[in-house]
């Protein structure tokens, strides 16, 4: 049922006029008389025709105004104002529309801000998880490679007639060098993680006042997330590359043991090995430097003659 309708006003059975009424409240909004001296026209038939036409035109104007307002506001013919769903009234539909659009934009902006804040939190967590994963990977590989080196040295020394005491004397130096290399890599990972975390506050949305600006912020967050995930994969690839490279540092140590044992004729075997290993220890590795600035680190390579392995 339409909110506004035309109603015939009668006294008894006699038509005295036409009315446009609010069907919800029963209130008469406007009325046109067909009575002599009150209606438009000399003759009754003309007055009835004019009153009916005026009522229809008025009703049509109300319907047109409401059609223009749409769902934005409701036109109130009693006040001549447009009332929006939040209860506020405006003199024109244009003003009501612009205010409604601004409210909608602000609501969307607030919702997007909340989503962006949540993404910033996810980014921080992702960076922290990536840093932890890289540290665990470096520690795991370092331990495995140190054990592999010591096993290779044991075979090289004992297999060529050396003594267990010689291996025991060399083990602390091997472990110390490996620990320094691992510390170097862990320090690099910590620095990289800290640098990435420092970038997060720069993405703060306090200055973003438009959807376009928030969209740019969200894109930057997504880019940072991808970089954080890529850094973990890059670290894994770097360690794997070090393993596959078989740098000469390890080769020098193992080779030193064999050379010293083969040439220590008439002298203390341990002393000859120690001198050769000292030379190997003090020689810089030839592997390329990693993004952490550590070079080819002990605990991240494969020994010559071994089958190698892939990081898991």
Short mmCIF file of C-alpha atoms in Angstrom, two decimals:
data_model
loop_
_atom_site.label_atom_id
_atom_site.label_comp_id
_atom_site.label_asym_id
_atom_site.label_seq_id
_atom_site.Cartn_x
_atom_site.Cartn_y
_atom_site.Cartn_z
CA UNK A 1 0.00 0.00 0.00
CA UNK A 2 1.36 3.41 -0.99
CA UNK A 3 2.13 5.80 1.85
CA UNK A 4 0.28 8.68 0.15
CA UNK A 5 -3.05 8.31 -1.63
CA UNK A 6 -5.86 10.41 -3.05
CA UNK A 7 -9.09 10.25 -1.12
CA UNK A 8 -12.51 11.69 -1.95
CA UNK A 9 -13.88 13.87 0.80
CA UNK A 10 -17.65 13.45 1.15
CA UNK A 11 -20.35 14.74 3.38
CA UNK A 12 -22.85 11.98 3.36
CA UNK A 13 -22.90 10.90 -0.23
CA UNK A 14 -22.05 14.32 -1.60
CA UNK A 15 -18.48 14.89 -2.88
CA UNK A 16 -17.04 18.07 -1.43
CA UNK A 17 -13.41 17.72 -2.40
CA UNK A 18 -10.29 15.67 -3.01
CA UNK A 19 -7.55 15.05 -0.45
CA UNK A 20 -4.03 13.62 -0.46
CA UNK A 21 -3.57 11.75 2.82
CA UNK A 22 -0.83 9.89 4.68
CA UNK A 23 -2.19 6.35 4.88
CA UNK A 24 0.04 5.56 7.86
CA UNK A 25 -1.15 8.43 10.03
CA UNK A 26 -4.42 9.39 8.33
CA UNK A 27 -3.29 13.02 8.21
CA UNK A 28 -4.51 15.15 5.30
CA UNK A 29 -1.55 16.68 3.53
CA UNK A 30 -3.45 18.83 1.06
CA UNK A 31 -7.09 19.29 -0.03
CA UNK A 32 -8.95 20.73 -3.05
CA UNK A 33 -12.59 21.73 -2.75
CA UNK A 34 -15.26 21.20 -5.40
CA UNK A 35 -17.78 23.39 -3.65
CA UNK A 36 -19.07 26.57 -5.20
CA UNK A 37 -17.00 29.59 -4.29
CA UNK A 38 -14.15 27.42 -3.03
CA UNK A 39 -13.17 25.27 -5.98
CA UNK A 40 -11.62 26.19 -9.29
CA UNK A 41 -14.27 26.73 -11.96
CA UNK A 42 -17.75 28.14 -12.38
CA UNK A 43 -19.50 24.87 -12.96
CA UNK A 44 -19.39 21.90 -10.55
CA UNK A 45 -18.14 19.51 -13.20
CA UNK A 46 -15.18 21.80 -13.91
CA UNK A 47 -14.45 22.17 -10.19
CA UNK A 48 -14.46 18.37 -9.75
CA UNK A 49 -12.17 17.95 -12.76
CA UNK A 50 -9.72 20.59 -11.57
CA UNK A 51 -9.68 19.28 -7.98
CA UNK A 52 -9.02 15.73 -9.15
CA UNK A 53 -6.27 16.87 -11.50
CA UNK A 54 -4.61 18.96 -8.79
CA UNK A 55 -4.67 16.06 -6.36
CA UNK A 56 -3.11 13.73 -8.93
CA UNK A 57 -0.40 16.25 -9.81
CA UNK A 58 0.44 16.78 -6.16
CA UNK A 59 0.61 13.05 -5.50
CA UNK A 60 2.81 12.62 -8.56
CA UNK A 61 5.18 15.33 -7.31
CA UNK A 62 5.53 13.53 -3.97
CA UNK A 63 6.28 10.26 -5.73
CA UNK A 64 8.83 11.96 -7.98
CA UNK A 65 10.67 13.50 -5.03
CA UNK A 66 10.79 10.16 -3.25
CA UNK A 67 11.98 8.44 -6.40
CA UNK A 68 14.84 10.93 -6.69
CA UNK A 69 15.72 10.40 -3.02
CA UNK A 70 15.73 6.62 -3.43
CA UNK A 71 17.16 4.77 -0.45
CA UNK A 72 19.24 7.76 0.62
CA UNK A 73 16.44 9.64 2.37
CA UNK A 74 12.69 9.93 2.74
CA UNK A 75 10.92 13.08 1.66
CA UNK A 76 8.55 14.53 4.26
CA UNK A 77 5.91 16.72 2.57
CA UNK A 78 4.79 18.10 5.92
CA UNK A 79 8.20 19.69 6.60
CA UNK A 80 9.57 19.80 3.07
CA UNK A 81 12.79 18.12 4.32
CA UNK A 82 14.64 14.93 3.39
CA UNK A 83 15.30 12.61 6.32
CA UNK A 84 18.14 10.08 6.17
CA UNK A 85 18.12 6.69 7.95
CA UNK A 86 20.18 8.15 10.80
CA UNK A 87 17.33 10.58 11.59
CA UNK A 88 18.99 13.72 10.25
CA UNK A 89 17.04 16.07 7.99
CA UNK A 90 18.24 18.14 5.03
CA UNK A 91 16.68 20.86 2.91
CA UNK A 92 17.72 19.28 -0.38
CA UNK A 93 18.29 15.78 -1.66
CA UNK A 94 21.72 16.84 -2.94
CA UNK A 95 22.81 17.76 0.57
CA UNK A 96 21.37 14.55 1.97
CA UNK A 97 23.11 12.53 -0.74
CA UNK A 98 26.54 14.14 -0.25
CA UNK A 99 26.33 13.71 3.52
CA UNK A 100 25.23 10.09 3.16
CA UNK A 101 28.06 9.40 0.71
CA UNK A 102 30.59 10.92 3.09
CA UNK A 103 29.26 8.79 5.95
CA UNK A 104 29.49 5.69 3.78
CA UNK A 105 33.03 6.58 2.74
CA UNK A 106 34.09 7.13 6.34
CA UNK A 107 32.55 3.79 7.36
CA UNK A 108 34.44 2.00 4.58
CA UNK A 109 37.61 3.87 5.52
CA UNK A 110 37.28 2.82 9.15
CA UNK A 111 36.68 -0.79 8.18
CA UNK A 112 39.68 -0.74 5.86
CA UNK A 113 41.82 0.83 8.59
CA UNK A 114 40.92 -2.02 10.94
CA UNK A 115 41.86 -4.57 8.28
CA UNK A 116 45.12 -2.73 7.61
CA UNK A 117 45.98 -2.65 11.32
CA UNK A 118 45.39 -6.40 11.46
CA UNK A 119 47.65 -6.88 8.43
CA UNK A 120 50.40 -4.86 10.15
CA UNK A 121 50.17 -7.23 13.11
CA UNK A 122 50.34 -10.23 10.78
CA UNK A 123 53.39 -8.69 9.08
CA UNK A 124 55.25 -8.33 12.39
CA UNK A 125 54.44 -11.92 13.33
CA UNK A 126 55.54 -13.15 9.90
CA UNK A 127 58.88 -11.33 10.17
CA UNK A 128 59.46 -12.74 13.65
CA UNK A 129 58.54 -16.27 12.55
CA UNK A 130 60.82 -15.97 9.53
CA UNK A 131 63.71 -14.84 11.74
CA UNK A 132 63.18 -17.75 14.11
CA UNK A 133 63.00 -20.22 11.24
CA UNK A 134 66.24 -18.88 9.74
CA UNK A 135 68.03 -19.08 13.10
CA UNK A 136 66.86 -22.65 13.66
CA UNK A 137 67.93 -23.62 10.16
CA UNK A 138 71.39 -22.09 10.60
CA UNK A 139 71.87 -23.82 13.96
CA UNK A 140 70.67 -27.17 12.63
CA UNK A 141 72.87 -27.08 9.54
CA UNK A 142 75.85 -25.81 11.53
CA UNK A 143 75.62 -28.70 13.97
CA UNK A 144 75.30 -31.27 11.19
CA UNK A 145 78.20 -29.89 9.23
CA UNK A 146 80.47 -29.61 12.26
CA UNK A 147 79.81 -33.25 13.03
CA UNK A 148 80.51 -34.16 9.43
CA UNK A 149 83.81 -32.30 9.46
CA UNK A 150 84.97 -33.98 12.66
CA UNK A 151 84.04 -37.38 11.26
CA UNK A 152 86.02 -36.65 8.10
CA UNK A 153 89.03 -35.51 10.11
CA UNK A 154 88.83 -38.62 12.23
CA UNK A 155 88.91 -40.80 9.13
CA UNK A 156 91.76 -38.77 7.63
CA UNK A 157 93.90 -38.88 10.79
CA UNK A 158 93.21 -42.36 12.10
CA UNK A 159 93.03 -43.85 8.61
CA UNK A 160 96.59 -42.75 7.89
CA UNK A 161 98.11 -43.97 11.13
CA UNK A 162 97.52 -40.91 13.30
CA UNK A 163 96.58 -41.02 16.96
CA UNK A 164 93.33 -40.22 18.70
CA UNK A 165 95.13 -37.62 20.83
CA UNK A 166 95.86 -35.66 17.67
CA UNK A 167 92.16 -35.49 16.78
CA UNK A 168 91.30 -34.48 20.34
CA UNK A 169 93.85 -31.68 20.20
CA UNK A 170 92.39 -30.34 16.94
CA UNK A 171 88.70 -30.63 17.89
CA UNK A 172 88.48 -27.46 20.05
CA UNK A 173 89.84 -25.32 17.23
CA UNK A 174 87.38 -26.80 14.77
CA UNK A 175 84.50 -26.20 17.16
CA UNK A 176 85.59 -22.64 17.92
CA UNK A 177 85.86 -21.74 14.25
CA UNK A 178 82.44 -23.29 13.55
CA UNK A 179 80.89 -21.46 16.49
CA UNK A 180 82.28 -18.14 15.31
CA UNK A 181 80.87 -18.76 11.85
CA UNK A 182 77.47 -19.71 13.26
CA UNK A 183 77.47 -16.61 15.47
CA UNK A 184 78.26 -14.49 12.42
CA UNK A 185 75.31 -15.89 10.54
CA UNK A 186 72.95 -15.59 13.52
CA UNK A 187 74.01 -11.99 14.04
CA UNK A 188 73.24 -11.27 10.39
CA UNK A 189 69.82 -12.87 10.71
CA UNK A 190 69.06 -10.84 13.84
CA UNK A 191 70.11 -7.62 12.11
CA UNK A 192 67.99 -8.38 9.07
CA UNK A 193 64.96 -9.23 11.23
CA UNK A 194 65.39 -6.04 13.26
CA UNK A 195 65.68 -3.97 10.07
CA UNK A 196 62.47 -5.48 8.68
CA UNK A 197 60.62 -4.85 11.95
CA UNK A 198 61.77 -1.23 11.92
CA UNK A 199 60.06 -0.78 8.57
CA UNK A 200 56.65 -1.77 9.97
CA UNK A 201 55.92 1.46 11.90
CA UNK A 202 56.66 3.42 8.73
CA UNK A 203 53.57 1.80 7.24
CA UNK A 204 51.36 3.33 9.96
CA UNK A 205 47.99 4.40 8.60
CA UNK A 206 47.59 7.54 10.68
CA UNK A 207 48.22 9.79 7.66
CA UNK A 208 45.97 7.81 5.31
CA UNK A 209 42.71 9.69 4.80
CA UNK A 210 41.49 8.21 1.54
CA UNK A 211 40.81 4.73 0.24
CA UNK A 212 43.54 5.24 -2.36
CA UNK A 213 46.11 5.99 0.35
CA UNK A 214 45.00 3.00 2.39
CA UNK A 215 45.19 0.88 -0.74
CA UNK A 216 48.80 1.96 -1.20
CA UNK A 217 49.54 1.12 2.44
CA UNK A 218 47.99 -2.34 2.04
CA UNK A 219 50.07 -2.93 -1.09
CA UNK A 220 53.22 -1.96 0.81
CA UNK A 221 52.28 -4.38 3.58
CA UNK A 222 51.80 -7.17 1.05
CA UNK A 223 55.19 -6.32 -0.49
CA UNK A 224 56.84 -6.48 2.95
CA UNK A 225 55.19 -9.85 3.61
CA UNK A 226 56.53 -11.21 0.34
CA UNK A 227 60.01 -9.90 1.17
CA UNK A 228 59.89 -11.50 4.60
CA UNK A 229 58.96 -14.87 3.10
CA UNK A 230 61.56 -14.47 0.37
CA UNK A 231 64.30 -13.71 2.90
CA UNK A 232 63.69 -17.09 4.52
CA UNK A 233 63.87 -18.85 1.17
CA UNK A 234 66.94 -16.82 0.21
CA UNK A 235 68.67 -17.82 3.43
CA UNK A 236 67.85 -21.46 2.75
CA UNK A 237 69.17 -21.17 -0.79
CA UNK A 238 72.38 -19.48 0.38
CA UNK A 239 73.10 -22.22 2.87
CA UNK A 240 72.36 -24.87 0.25
CA UNK A 241 74.67 -23.06 -2.19
CA UNK A 242 77.43 -23.06 0.41
CA UNK A 243 76.91 -26.79 0.85
CA UNK A 244 77.03 -27.43 -2.89
CA UNK A 245 80.04 -25.14 -3.37
CA UNK A 246 82.41 -27.29 -1.23
CA UNK A 247 84.74 -24.37 -0.43
CA UNK A 248 88.44 -24.87 -0.10
CA UNK A 249 88.47 -23.95 3.57
CA UNK A 250 87.24 -27.40 4.55
CA UNK A 251 89.33 -28.99 1.84
CA UNK A 252 92.39 -27.24 3.24
CA UNK A 253 91.78 -28.56 6.74
CA UNK A 254 91.21 -32.15 5.69
CA UNK A 255 94.02 -31.96 3.15
CA UNK A 256 96.32 -30.52 5.79
CA UNK A 257 95.75 -33.50 8.02
CA UNK A 258 96.59 -35.93 5.23
CA UNK A 259 99.62 -33.94 4.08
CA UNK A 260 101.02 -33.60 7.56
CA UNK A 261 100.64 -37.29 8.29
CA UNK A 262 102.25 -38.21 5.01
CA UNK A 263 105.27 -35.94 5.50
CA UNK A 264 105.87 -36.24 9.23
CA UNK A 265 108.89 -38.52 8.98
CA UNK A 266 111.11 -38.70 12.01
CA UNK A 267 109.23 -36.01 13.92
CA UNK A 268 106.12 -35.64 16.08
CA UNK A 269 103.14 -36.37 13.94
CA UNK A 270 100.88 -34.08 15.97
CA UNK A 271 103.23 -31.14 15.54
CA UNK A 272 103.34 -31.51 11.79
CA UNK A 273 99.57 -31.77 11.59
CA UNK A 274 99.14 -28.82 13.87
CA UNK A 275 101.37 -26.64 11.67
CA UNK A 276 99.60 -27.63 8.50
CA UNK A 277 96.18 -27.12 10.08
CA UNK A 278 97.19 -23.76 11.46
CA UNK A 279 98.03 -22.71 7.93
CA UNK A 280 94.67 -23.97 6.74
CA UNK A 281 92.81 -22.20 9.53
CA UNK A 282 94.44 -18.87 8.81
CA UNK A 283 93.72 -19.01 5.08
CA UNK A 284 90.59 -17.06 4.11
CA UNK A 285 87.79 -19.02 2.48
CA UNK A 286 87.23 -18.36 -1.17
CA UNK A 287 83.47 -18.60 -1.16
CA UNK A 288 81.43 -15.55 -2.03
CA UNK A 289 80.02 -13.38 0.73
CA UNK A 290 76.40 -13.90 1.64
CA UNK A 291 73.82 -11.20 2.24
CA UNK A 292 74.61 -11.48 5.93
CA UNK A 293 78.23 -10.50 5.26
CA UNK A 294 79.61 -13.73 6.65
CA UNK A 295 81.26 -15.37 3.66
CA UNK A 296 81.43 -19.15 3.51
CA UNK A 297 80.77 -20.12 7.08
CA UNK A 298 81.85 -23.23 8.97
CA UNK A 299 78.90 -25.44 9.54
CA UNK A 300 77.38 -24.69 6.14
CA UNK A 301 79.50 -26.68 3.69
CA UNK A 302 80.05 -30.23 2.53
CA UNK A 303 83.37 -31.92 3.03
CA UNK A 304 85.36 -33.09 0.04
CA UNK A 305 84.68 -36.68 -0.68
CA UNK A 306 81.32 -36.69 1.09
CA UNK A 307 78.02 -37.13 -0.68
CA UNK A 308 76.56 -33.88 0.63
CA UNK A 309 72.92 -33.34 1.54
CA UNK A 310 70.01 -31.06 0.96
CA UNK A 311 68.54 -28.88 3.70
CA UNK A 312 65.33 -30.27 5.10
#
